[in-house]
PDB file of C-alpha atoms in Angstrom:
ATOM      1  CA  UNK A 146       0.000   0.000   0.000  1.00 60.00           C
ATOM      2  CA  UNK A 147       1.339   3.370  -0.923  1.00 84.00           C
ATOM      3  CA  UNK A 148      -0.317   6.634   0.021  1.00 92.00           C
ATOM      4  CA  UNK A 149       0.906   9.975  -1.181  1.00 93.00           C
ATOM      5  CA  UNK A 150      -0.240  13.280   0.254  1.00 96.00           C
ATOM      6  CA  UNK A 151       0.154  16.380  -1.866  1.00 97.00           C
ATOM      7  CA  UNK A 152      -1.151  19.897  -2.270  1.00 98.00           C
ATOM      8  CA  UNK A 153       0.598  21.625   0.578  1.00 98.00           C
ATOM      9  CA  UNK A 154       2.318  24.954   0.304  1.00 97.00           C
ATOM     10  CA  UNK A 155       2.887  28.386   1.746  1.00 98.00           C
ATOM     11  CA  UNK A 156      -0.238  30.483   2.155  1.00 98.00           C
ATOM     12  CA  UNK A 157      -1.208  33.648   3.950  1.00 98.00           C
ATOM     13  CA  UNK A 158      -3.617  33.583   6.873  1.00 98.00           C
ATOM     14  CA  UNK A 159      -7.127  33.230   5.542  1.00 97.00           C
ATOM     15  CA  UNK A 160      -5.955  31.343   2.507  1.00 98.00           C
ATOM     16  CA  UNK A 161      -7.021  27.948   1.216  1.00 98.00           C
ATOM     17  CA  UNK A 162      -5.483  24.758  -0.075  1.00 98.00           C
ATOM     18  CA  UNK A 163      -6.773  21.423  -1.255  1.00 98.00           C
ATOM     19  CA  UNK A 164      -4.771  18.485  -0.013  1.00 98.00           C
ATOM     20  CA  UNK A 165      -4.972  15.202  -1.869  1.00 98.00           C
ATOM     21  CA  UNK A 166      -4.265  11.670  -0.728  1.00 96.00           C
ATOM     22  CA  UNK A 167      -3.739   9.324  -3.642  1.00 94.00           C
ATOM     23  CA  UNK A 168      -3.305   5.592  -3.307  1.00 90.00           C
ATOM     24  CA  UNK A 169      -1.505   3.057  -5.409  1.00 86.00           C
ATOM     25  CA  UNK A 170      -1.769  -0.727  -5.346  1.00 84.00           C
ATOM     26  CA  UNK A 171      -4.927  -0.617  -3.246  1.00 79.00           C
ATOM     27  CA  UNK A 172      -8.519   0.413  -3.695  1.00 87.00           C
ATOM     28  CA  UNK A 173      -9.385   3.079  -1.176  1.00 87.00           C
ATOM     29  CA  UNK A 174     -13.015   1.944  -1.107  1.00 87.00           C
ATOM     30  CA  UNK A 175     -11.993  -0.634   1.470  1.00 91.00           C
ATOM     31  CA  UNK A 176     -10.381   1.826   3.856  1.00 93.00           C
ATOM     32  CA  UNK A 177     -11.398   4.539   6.216  1.00 95.00           C
ATOM     33  CA  UNK A 178      -9.041   7.438   5.638  1.00 96.00           C
ATOM     34  CA  UNK A 179      -7.723   9.901   8.144  1.00 97.00           C
ATOM     35  CA  UNK A 180      -5.833  13.148   7.847  1.00 98.00           C
ATOM     36  CA  UNK A 181      -3.333  13.949  10.564  1.00 98.00           C
ATOM     37  CA  UNK A 182      -0.877  16.743  11.142  1.00 98.00           C
ATOM     38  CA  UNK A 183       2.277  17.204  13.089  1.00 98.00           C
ATOM     39  CA  UNK A 184       3.809  20.535  13.982  1.00 97.00           C
ATOM     40  CA  UNK A 185       7.442  20.825  15.110  1.00 93.00           C
ATOM     41  CA  UNK A 186       7.837  19.666  18.678  1.00 95.00           C
ATOM     42  CA  UNK A 187       4.253  18.429  18.918  1.00 96.00           C
ATOM     43  CA  UNK A 188       2.584  15.071  18.734  1.00 97.00           C
ATOM     44  CA  UNK A 189       0.781  13.960  15.618  1.00 97.00           C
ATOM     45  CA  UNK A 190      -2.897  14.801  15.906  1.00 97.00           C
ATOM     46  CA  UNK A 191      -5.972  13.663  14.044  1.00 98.00           C
ATOM     47  CA  UNK A 192      -7.574  16.386  11.962  1.00 98.00           C
ATOM     48  CA  UNK A 193     -10.339  14.658  10.044  1.00 98.00           C
ATOM     49  CA  UNK A 194     -11.464  11.269   8.861  1.00 98.00           C
ATOM     50  CA  UNK A 195     -13.947   9.750   6.457  1.00 97.00           C
ATOM     51  CA  UNK A 196     -15.568   6.348   6.470  1.00 96.00           C
ATOM     52  CA  UNK A 197     -15.342   3.813   3.669  1.00 93.00           C
ATOM     53  CA  UNK A 198     -18.641   4.905   2.195  1.00 91.00           C
ATOM     54  CA  UNK A 199     -18.000   8.586   2.748  1.00 92.00           C
ATOM     55  CA  UNK A 200     -21.196   8.937   4.740  1.00 94.00           C
ATOM     56  CA  UNK A 201     -19.450   9.538   8.066  1.00 96.00           C
ATOM     57  CA  UNK A 202     -16.903  12.251   8.693  1.00 97.00           C
ATOM     58  CA  UNK A 203     -15.304  13.656  11.826  1.00 97.00           C
ATOM     59  CA  UNK A 204     -13.260  16.759  12.502  1.00 98.00           C
ATOM     60  CA  UNK A 205     -11.195  17.868  15.413  1.00 98.00           C
ATOM     61  CA  UNK A 206     -12.739  20.908  17.073  1.00 97.00           C
ATOM     62  CA  UNK A 207     -10.088  23.371  15.942  1.00 97.00           C
ATOM     63  CA  UNK A 208     -10.845  22.836  12.250  1.00 97.00           C
ATOM     64  CA  UNK A 209     -14.617  22.435  12.267  1.00 97.00           C
ATOM     65  CA  UNK A 210     -16.245  24.785   9.804  1.00 97.00           C
ATOM     66  CA  UNK A 211     -12.955  25.394   8.012  1.00 98.00           C
ATOM     67  CA  UNK A 212     -11.846  21.981   6.746  1.00 98.00           C
ATOM     68  CA  UNK A 213     -13.855  19.574   4.601  1.00 98.00           C
ATOM     69  CA  UNK A 214     -12.913  15.985   3.873  1.00 98.00           C
ATOM     70  CA  UNK A 215     -14.249  14.138   0.850  1.00 97.00           C
ATOM     71  CA  UNK A 216     -13.449  11.123  -1.230  1.00 94.00           C
ATOM     72  CA  UNK A 217     -13.660  10.270  -4.891  1.00 92.00           C
ATOM     73  CA  UNK A 218     -13.426   6.515  -5.075  1.00 86.00           C
ATOM     74  CA  UNK A 219     -13.422   6.591  -8.862  1.00 89.00           C
ATOM     75  CA  UNK A 220     -10.161   8.526  -8.678  1.00 92.00           C
ATOM     76  CA  UNK A 221      -8.935   6.527  -5.691  1.00 93.00           C
ATOM     77  CA  UNK A 222      -8.280   9.794  -3.911  1.00 95.00           C
ATOM     78  CA  UNK A 223      -9.313  11.487  -0.695  1.00 96.00           C
ATOM     79  CA  UNK A 224      -9.270  15.258  -0.375  1.00 97.00           C
ATOM     80  CA  UNK A 225      -9.004  17.709   2.465  1.00 98.00           C
ATOM     81  CA  UNK A 226     -10.165  21.198   1.602  1.00 98.00           C
ATOM     82  CA  UNK A 227      -8.612  23.583   4.085  1.00 98.00           C
ATOM     83  CA  UNK A 228     -10.042  27.091   4.215  1.00 98.00           C
ATOM     84  CA  UNK A 229      -9.493  30.146   6.361  1.00 98.00           C
ATOM     85  CA  UNK A 230      -6.073  28.885   7.334  1.00 98.00           C
ATOM     86  CA  UNK A 231      -4.468  30.115  10.509  1.00 97.00           C
ATOM     87  CA  UNK A 232      -0.792  30.172  11.544  1.00 97.00           C
ATOM     88  CA  UNK A 233      -1.538  27.406  14.048  1.00 96.00           C
ATOM     89  CA  UNK A 234      -2.506  25.132  11.143  1.00 98.00           C
ATOM     90  CA  UNK A 235       1.131  25.062  10.097  1.00 98.00           C
ATOM     91  CA  UNK A 236       2.292  21.451  10.127  1.00 98.00           C
ATOM     92  CA  UNK A 237       3.161  18.472   8.006  1.00 98.00           C
ATOM     93  CA  UNK A 238      -0.103  16.861   6.961  1.00 98.00           C
ATOM     94  CA  UNK A 239      -0.331  13.088   6.548  1.00 97.00           C
ATOM     95  CA  UNK A 240      -3.019  10.781   5.266  1.00 97.00           C
ATOM     96  CA  UNK A 241      -3.466   7.284   6.583  1.00 96.00           C
ATOM     97  CA  UNK A 242      -5.612   4.246   5.839  1.00 95.00           C
ATOM     98  CA  UNK A 243      -7.471   1.990   8.220  1.00 93.00           C
ATOM     99  CA  UNK A 244      -8.556  -1.331   6.754  1.00 88.00           C
ATOM    100  CA  UNK A 245     -10.023  -2.816   9.923  1.00 89.00           C
ATOM    101  CA  UNK A 246     -12.838  -0.366  10.626  1.00 85.00           C
ATOM    102  CA  UNK A 247     -15.942  -1.377   8.743  1.00 86.00           C
ATOM    103  CA  UNK A 248     -18.180   1.468   9.854  1.00 89.00           C
ATOM    104  CA  UNK A 249     -17.174   4.955  10.771  1.00 94.00           C
ATOM    105  CA  UNK A 250     -13.657   6.255  11.283  1.00 96.00           C
ATOM    106  CA  UNK A 251     -11.459   7.612  14.033  1.00 96.00           C
ATOM    107  CA  UNK A 252      -8.976  10.353  14.798  1.00 97.00           C
ATOM    108  CA  UNK A 253      -6.531   8.263  16.785  1.00 96.00           C
ATOM    109  CA  UNK A 254      -3.110   7.556  15.330  1.00 96.00           C
ATOM    110  CA  UNK A 255      -3.155   3.963  16.554  1.00 95.00           C
ATOM    111  CA  UNK A 256      -6.207   3.088  14.488  1.00 95.00           C
ATOM    112  CA  UNK A 257      -4.291   3.501  11.236  1.00 95.00           C
ATOM    113  CA  UNK A 258      -1.733   1.070   9.943  1.00 90.00           C
ATOM    114  CA  UNK A 259      -0.837   2.530   6.579  1.00 92.00           C
ATOM    115  CA  UNK A 260       0.707   5.960   6.286  1.00 93.00           C
ATOM    116  CA  UNK A 261       1.813   8.131   3.444  1.00 89.00           C
ATOM    117  CA  UNK A 262       4.518  10.708   3.262  1.00 91.00           C
ATOM    118  CA  UNK A 263       3.376  14.094   4.404  1.00 95.00           C
ATOM    119  CA  UNK A 264       2.906  17.413   2.725  1.00 97.00           C
ATOM    120  CA  UNK A 265       3.983  20.650   4.357  1.00 98.00           C
ATOM    121  CA  UNK A 266       1.431  23.375   5.001  1.00 98.00           C
ATOM    122  CA  UNK A 267       2.829  26.703   6.143  1.00 98.00           C
ATOM    123  CA  UNK A 268       0.555  29.582   7.031  1.00 97.00           C
ATOM    124  CA  UNK A 269       2.410  32.830   7.344  1.00 96.00           C
ATOM    125  CA  UNK A 270       2.164  36.441   6.276  1.00 94.00           C
TER     126      UNK A 270
END
């Protein structure tokens, strides 16, 4: 399983990005997908997740109303639209896959067993 996160960059506060998580050698339909982030000196934290069907999504409180997770199974890709970015959103963002959860999804690192390389998001004026 290979996951690749992309779409990060340097943006000003209030800006937007669309992060993508593309998979190779697996079909994402069979996985709940989570987005996580890790800032320097901090633990990796769950940001958002989406169930296999896409019908269930969760967000950590700090991003509710600003971030939107979605999936396009035809493209084997999961997206994270990040709007109204704040300096505290600066981090490396990772996507991860959980093949053992049949219903729902979680924001705990330990629930995910497949991780992609991250993409850097920097919010600065």
